[in-house]
Short mmCIF file of C-alpha atoms in Angstrom, two decimals:
data_model
loop_
_atom_site.label_atom_id
_atom_site.label_comp_id
_atom_site.label_asym_id
_atom_site.label_seq_id
_atom_site.Cartn_x
_atom_site.Cartn_y
_atom_site.Cartn_z
CA MET Q 255 90.36 26.77 135.16
CA VAL Q 256 86.70 27.14 136.06
CA SER Q 257 84.62 30.19 136.77
CA ARG Q 258 82.59 31.08 139.84
CA THR Q 259 79.44 29.73 138.15
CA GLU Q 260 80.96 26.26 137.93
CA VAL Q 261 82.09 25.92 141.52
CA ASP Q 262 79.17 23.76 142.62
CA GLU Q 263 79.89 21.20 139.89
CA ALA Q 264 83.51 20.52 140.74
CA GLY Q 265 83.43 18.47 143.97
CA ASP Q 266 86.07 15.94 142.97
CA GLY Q 267 88.33 16.01 146.03
CA ARG Q 268 90.86 18.51 144.72
CA VAL Q 269 91.78 21.63 146.67
CA ARG Q 270 89.92 24.58 145.25
CA LEU Q 271 92.24 27.56 144.88
CA HIS Q 272 90.19 30.74 144.56
CA CYS Q 273 92.22 33.44 142.81
CA LEU Q 274 91.60 37.19 142.76
CA ALA Q 275 93.33 39.52 140.34
CA HIS Q 276 95.08 42.86 140.56
CA ALA Q 277 93.37 46.18 139.83
CA GLY Q 278 92.05 46.50 136.30
CA ALA Q 279 92.44 42.79 135.60
CA GLY Q 280 90.29 39.67 135.57
CA VAL Q 281 90.46 35.89 135.39
CA ALA Q 282 92.77 35.99 132.36
CA SER Q 283 95.57 36.79 134.81
CA TYR Q 284 95.42 33.17 135.95
CA ARG Q 285 95.09 31.41 132.58
CA ARG Q 286 98.46 29.66 133.02
CA TRP Q 287 97.85 28.52 136.58
CA PRO Q 288 95.86 25.28 136.10
CA VAL Q 289 98.88 23.44 134.67
CA ALA Q 290 101.43 25.02 137.01
CA VAL Q 291 99.61 24.26 140.27
CA GLY Q 292 99.36 20.54 139.52
CA PRO Q 293 96.44 18.11 139.13
CA ALA Q 294 95.57 18.02 142.85
CA VAL Q 295 94.51 21.67 142.75
CA GLU Q 296 91.61 23.27 140.90
CA VAL Q 297 92.01 26.93 140.04
CA VAL Q 298 88.75 28.85 140.45
CA ALA Q 299 89.30 32.45 139.41
CA LEU Q 300 86.75 34.90 140.80
CA PRO Q 301 86.17 37.87 138.48
CA LEU Q 302 84.89 41.11 139.90
CA PRO Q 303 81.95 42.67 138.06
CA GLY Q 304 82.64 45.19 135.34
CA ARG Q 305 85.22 43.23 133.34
CA GLU Q 306 85.52 40.27 130.95
CA SER Q 307 82.38 38.10 131.02
CA ARG Q 308 80.89 40.43 133.66
CA ARG Q 309 81.72 43.67 131.86
CA ARG Q 310 78.08 44.79 131.67
CA GLU Q 311 77.60 44.54 135.43
CA PRO Q 312 78.14 47.56 137.70
CA ARG Q 313 81.56 47.61 139.31
CA VAL Q 314 81.88 47.35 143.09
CA THR Q 315 83.75 50.08 144.91
CA ASP Q 316 83.26 49.26 148.59
CA ARG Q 317 83.41 46.39 151.06
CA ASP Q 318 79.66 45.86 151.30
CA GLY Q 319 79.28 45.56 147.54
CA LEU Q 320 82.22 43.17 147.34
CA LEU Q 321 80.86 40.86 150.02
CA ALA Q 322 77.39 40.86 148.50
CA ASP Q 323 78.94 39.80 145.20
CA LEU Q 324 81.56 37.20 146.16
CA LEU Q 325 80.89 35.94 149.68
CA PRO Q 326 78.01 33.59 148.69
CA THR Q 327 80.33 31.76 146.28
CA LEU Q 328 82.97 31.33 148.99
CA LEU Q 329 80.45 30.19 151.58
CA GLU Q 330 79.31 27.50 149.16
CA SER Q 331 82.86 26.42 148.41
CA ALA Q 332 83.69 26.29 152.11
CA GLN Q 333 81.08 23.57 152.59
CA ALA Q 334 82.27 21.51 149.60
CA GLY Q 335 85.79 20.57 150.71
CA PRO Q 336 89.29 21.99 151.22
CA TYR Q 337 89.93 25.36 149.64
CA ALA Q 338 92.42 28.22 149.74
CA LEU Q 339 92.62 31.84 148.60
CA TYR Q 340 95.27 33.69 146.62
CA GLY Q 341 94.97 37.38 145.85
CA HIS Q 342 97.37 39.58 143.89
CA SER Q 343 97.75 43.28 144.75
CA LEU Q 344 94.13 44.52 144.98
CA GLY Q 345 93.16 40.85 144.94
CA ALA Q 346 95.16 40.35 148.14
CA LEU Q 347 92.98 42.88 149.95
CA VAL Q 348 89.90 41.17 148.50
CA ALA Q 349 91.14 37.76 149.66
CA TYR Q 350 91.91 39.09 153.16
CA THR Q 351 88.45 40.70 153.37
CA LEU Q 352 86.75 37.47 152.27
CA THR Q 353 88.77 35.46 154.79
CA ARG Q 354 87.62 37.75 157.60
CA ALA Q 355 84.00 37.58 156.40
CA LEU Q 356 84.11 33.77 156.19
CA ALA Q 357 85.28 33.63 159.80
CA ASP Q 358 82.56 36.04 160.90
CA ALA Q 359 80.01 33.80 159.18
CA GLY Q 360 81.30 30.71 160.99
CA ALA Q 361 82.24 28.97 157.74
CA PRO Q 362 84.91 26.26 157.54
CA PRO Q 363 88.17 28.20 157.11
CA PRO Q 364 90.45 28.13 154.07
CA LEU Q 365 93.59 26.02 154.29
CA PHE Q 366 95.51 29.29 154.06
CA LEU Q 367 95.38 32.86 152.84
CA ALA Q 368 98.05 33.72 150.26
CA VAL Q 369 98.72 37.32 149.27
CA GLY Q 370 101.09 38.67 146.66
CA ALA Q 371 102.38 42.09 145.58
CA CYS Q 372 100.46 43.86 148.33
CA LEU Q 373 101.45 45.89 151.35
CA PRO Q 374 99.44 45.09 154.50
CA PRO Q 375 96.37 47.22 155.18
CA HIS Q 376 98.01 49.50 157.73
CA VAL Q 377 100.73 50.65 155.30
CA ALA Q 378 99.49 53.63 153.30
CA THR Q 379 100.37 54.07 149.63
CA ALA Q 380 99.89 57.04 147.33
CA LEU Q 381 98.25 54.87 144.69
CA VAL Q 382 95.39 53.68 146.90
CA SER Q 383 94.32 57.29 147.51
CA ALA Q 384 94.69 58.34 143.88
CA ALA Q 385 91.39 57.16 142.41
CA ASP Q 386 90.02 60.68 141.96
CA GLN Q 387 93.22 62.40 140.92
CA PRO Q 388 93.44 63.83 137.40
CA ASP Q 389 95.12 61.74 134.73
CA GLU Q 390 98.33 63.75 134.86
CA GLU Q 391 98.77 62.74 138.52
CA LEU Q 392 97.42 59.19 138.43
CA LEU Q 393 99.17 57.97 135.29
CA PRO Q 394 102.73 58.49 136.61
CA LEU Q 395 101.84 56.38 139.65
CA LEU Q 396 100.58 53.60 137.39
CA GLY Q 397 103.58 53.99 135.12
CA HIS Q 398 105.87 53.42 138.09
CA LEU Q 399 104.43 49.90 138.29
CA GLY Q 400 104.86 49.27 134.58
CA SER Q 401 101.12 48.99 134.01
CA LEU Q 402 100.70 51.57 131.24
CA PRO Q 403 100.26 50.39 127.63
CA GLN Q 404 102.37 51.49 124.70
CA GLY Q 405 101.33 52.64 121.23
CA PRO Q 406 98.06 54.12 119.98
CA ALA Q 407 95.99 52.54 122.75
CA ALA Q 408 97.87 54.67 125.27
CA SER Q 409 97.02 57.99 123.65
CA PRO Q 410 94.53 60.29 125.40
CA GLY Q 411 91.08 59.23 124.32
CA GLY Q 412 92.44 55.87 123.14
CA LEU Q 413 91.01 52.46 123.93
CA TRP Q 414 92.95 52.02 127.18
CA HIS Q 415 91.82 55.40 128.52
CA ARG Q 416 88.20 54.68 127.62
CA SER Q 417 87.91 51.06 128.75
CA VAL Q 418 90.63 50.23 131.28
CA LEU Q 419 91.34 53.44 133.18
CA PRO Q 420 87.77 53.75 134.54
CA VAL Q 421 88.02 50.18 135.84
CA LEU Q 422 91.34 50.97 137.49
CA ARG Q 423 89.90 54.04 139.18
CA ASP Q 424 86.99 52.07 140.61
CA ASP Q 425 89.34 49.30 141.71
CA LEU Q 426 91.43 51.87 143.57
CA ARG Q 427 88.26 53.06 145.29
CA LEU Q 428 87.58 49.47 146.29
CA ALA Q 429 91.14 49.07 147.58
CA LYS Q 430 90.79 52.15 149.78
CA SER Q 431 87.47 50.91 151.15
CA LEU Q 432 88.98 47.53 151.99
CA ARG Q 433 92.02 49.06 153.69
CA ASP Q 434 89.79 51.34 155.74
CA ALA Q 435 87.56 48.40 156.73
CA ALA Q 436 90.58 46.33 157.73
CA LEU Q 437 91.59 49.05 160.18
CA ASP Q 438 88.11 49.16 161.71
CA PRO Q 439 87.98 46.91 164.81
CA VAL Q 440 84.47 45.77 163.84
CA THR Q 441 85.21 44.65 160.28
CA GLY Q 442 88.98 44.12 160.34
CA GLY Q 443 91.59 42.43 162.47
CA HIS Q 444 93.70 39.30 162.39
CA VAL Q 445 93.11 36.11 160.44
CA ASP Q 446 93.40 32.84 162.33
CA ILE Q 447 94.72 30.68 159.49
CA PRO Q 448 98.18 30.30 157.94
CA VAL Q 449 99.21 33.33 155.87
CA LEU Q 450 101.60 33.06 152.93
CA VAL Q 451 103.07 36.29 151.60
CA PHE Q 452 104.79 36.63 148.22
CA ALA Q 453 106.75 39.54 146.79
CA GLY Q 454 108.44 40.15 143.47
CA SER Q 455 112.17 40.71 143.72
CA ASP Q 456 111.88 43.95 141.71
CA ASP Q 457 108.42 45.12 142.77
CA PRO Q 458 108.52 48.93 143.15
CA LEU Q 459 105.31 49.03 145.21
CA ALA Q 460 105.46 46.06 147.60
CA ALA Q 461 109.14 45.33 148.11
CA PRO Q 462 110.30 42.07 149.74
CA ALA Q 463 111.55 44.01 152.77
CA ALA Q 464 107.94 44.93 153.61
CA LEU Q 465 106.71 41.32 153.73
CA SER Q 466 107.16 40.95 157.46
CA ASP Q 467 104.61 43.72 158.10
CA TRP Q 468 101.85 41.22 157.30
CA GLN Q 469 102.67 39.55 160.62
CA GLN Q 470 100.48 42.16 162.31
CA TRP Q 471 97.48 40.65 160.51
CA ALA Q 472 98.00 37.01 161.45
CA THR Q 473 97.64 35.23 164.78
CA GLY Q 474 100.37 32.75 163.86
CA PRO Q 475 103.69 33.00 162.03
CA ILE Q 476 103.53 34.00 158.38
CA GLU Q 477 105.53 32.38 155.60
CA ALA Q 478 107.18 34.94 153.33
CA ARG Q 479 108.72 34.15 149.95
CA THR Q 480 110.35 36.25 147.24
CA VAL Q 481 110.05 35.28 143.59
CA ASP Q 482 111.72 36.76 140.54
CA GLY Q 483 109.78 39.53 138.87
CA ASP Q 484 108.22 42.96 139.21
CA HIS Q 485 104.75 43.85 140.47
CA PHE Q 486 103.04 41.51 138.01
CA PHE Q 487 104.89 38.29 138.81
CA ALA Q 488 101.69 36.23 139.01
CA GLY Q 489 101.91 35.61 135.27
CA ASP Q 490 105.08 33.54 135.61
CA THR Q 491 105.19 29.86 136.61
CA ALA Q 492 107.18 30.11 139.86
CA LEU Q 493 104.33 31.56 141.93
CA PRO Q 494 101.59 29.06 140.97
CA GLN Q 495 104.04 26.21 141.54
CA LEU Q 496 104.70 27.47 145.07
CA VAL Q 497 101.01 28.05 145.80
CA GLY Q 498 100.11 24.65 144.36
CA GLN Q 499 102.66 22.97 146.61
CA ALA Q 500 101.23 24.85 149.60
CA CYS Q 501 97.76 23.52 148.71
CA ARG Q 502 99.06 19.95 148.68
CA ASP Q 503 101.05 20.35 151.89
CA HIS Q 504 98.20 21.92 153.85
CA ALA Q 505 95.66 19.42 152.53
CA ALA Q 506 97.93 16.53 153.53
CA ALA Q 507 98.07 17.91 157.07
CA LEU Q 508 94.29 17.87 157.50
CA PRO Q 509 92.90 15.43 160.05
CA ALA Q 510 90.75 12.52 158.93
CA GLY Q 511 87.54 13.86 157.49
CA GLY Q 512 89.19 16.70 155.60
CA SER Q 513 88.45 19.69 157.83
CA ARG Q 514 90.31 21.67 160.47
#
């Protein structure tokens, strides 16, 4: 797996799969993907600022800040060969937003947009509006997803509360900004590429039954799949295997010359 800073060095003919993580997470979420997707696909995880190797950088909390940070990397990748996007939960909204911005910029489109564990932008959730709620109201919502730690780190004033919870709050602010922008006719709207939608069989936030609602955001038919797992199913091998196969299938369908 390579980072965003290595994208320009990797033009070897493979499909670049740009991956975006759920709220509070970073590129470590995709550490198992390079093997699972297969050798024809290169996993390029895109970390948001304020975590992991970018932990000293200010976090982004709105659409404009997100595009200023990540869009240049995607515009460069779009010129280098076939690529695709996968986003998980918050990352799905990020991937959708980037796909729209790439189209607005006239860039070569991704092979497909893949989203997982995420309700479509027009479906409101209590969690997305909870960034500024007190801990006693926000933590039960996070606990419903199974995202709270156990042990001393979970105690008030512990490491998780000091280092992770502020990131989660800012990521929820970003999620709300992206949902609002998607509903704006100027910045939102449909995507004109294939859309793959994945849900965990036991996801309490984005249940499989809600997958079809993404159809409102695509000009063509969507492909919906359910995989075993809860909200955090991206860490298992089934999802990257499916996304890797989609990369190979869509790349094989390209006309001579390798572009749509």
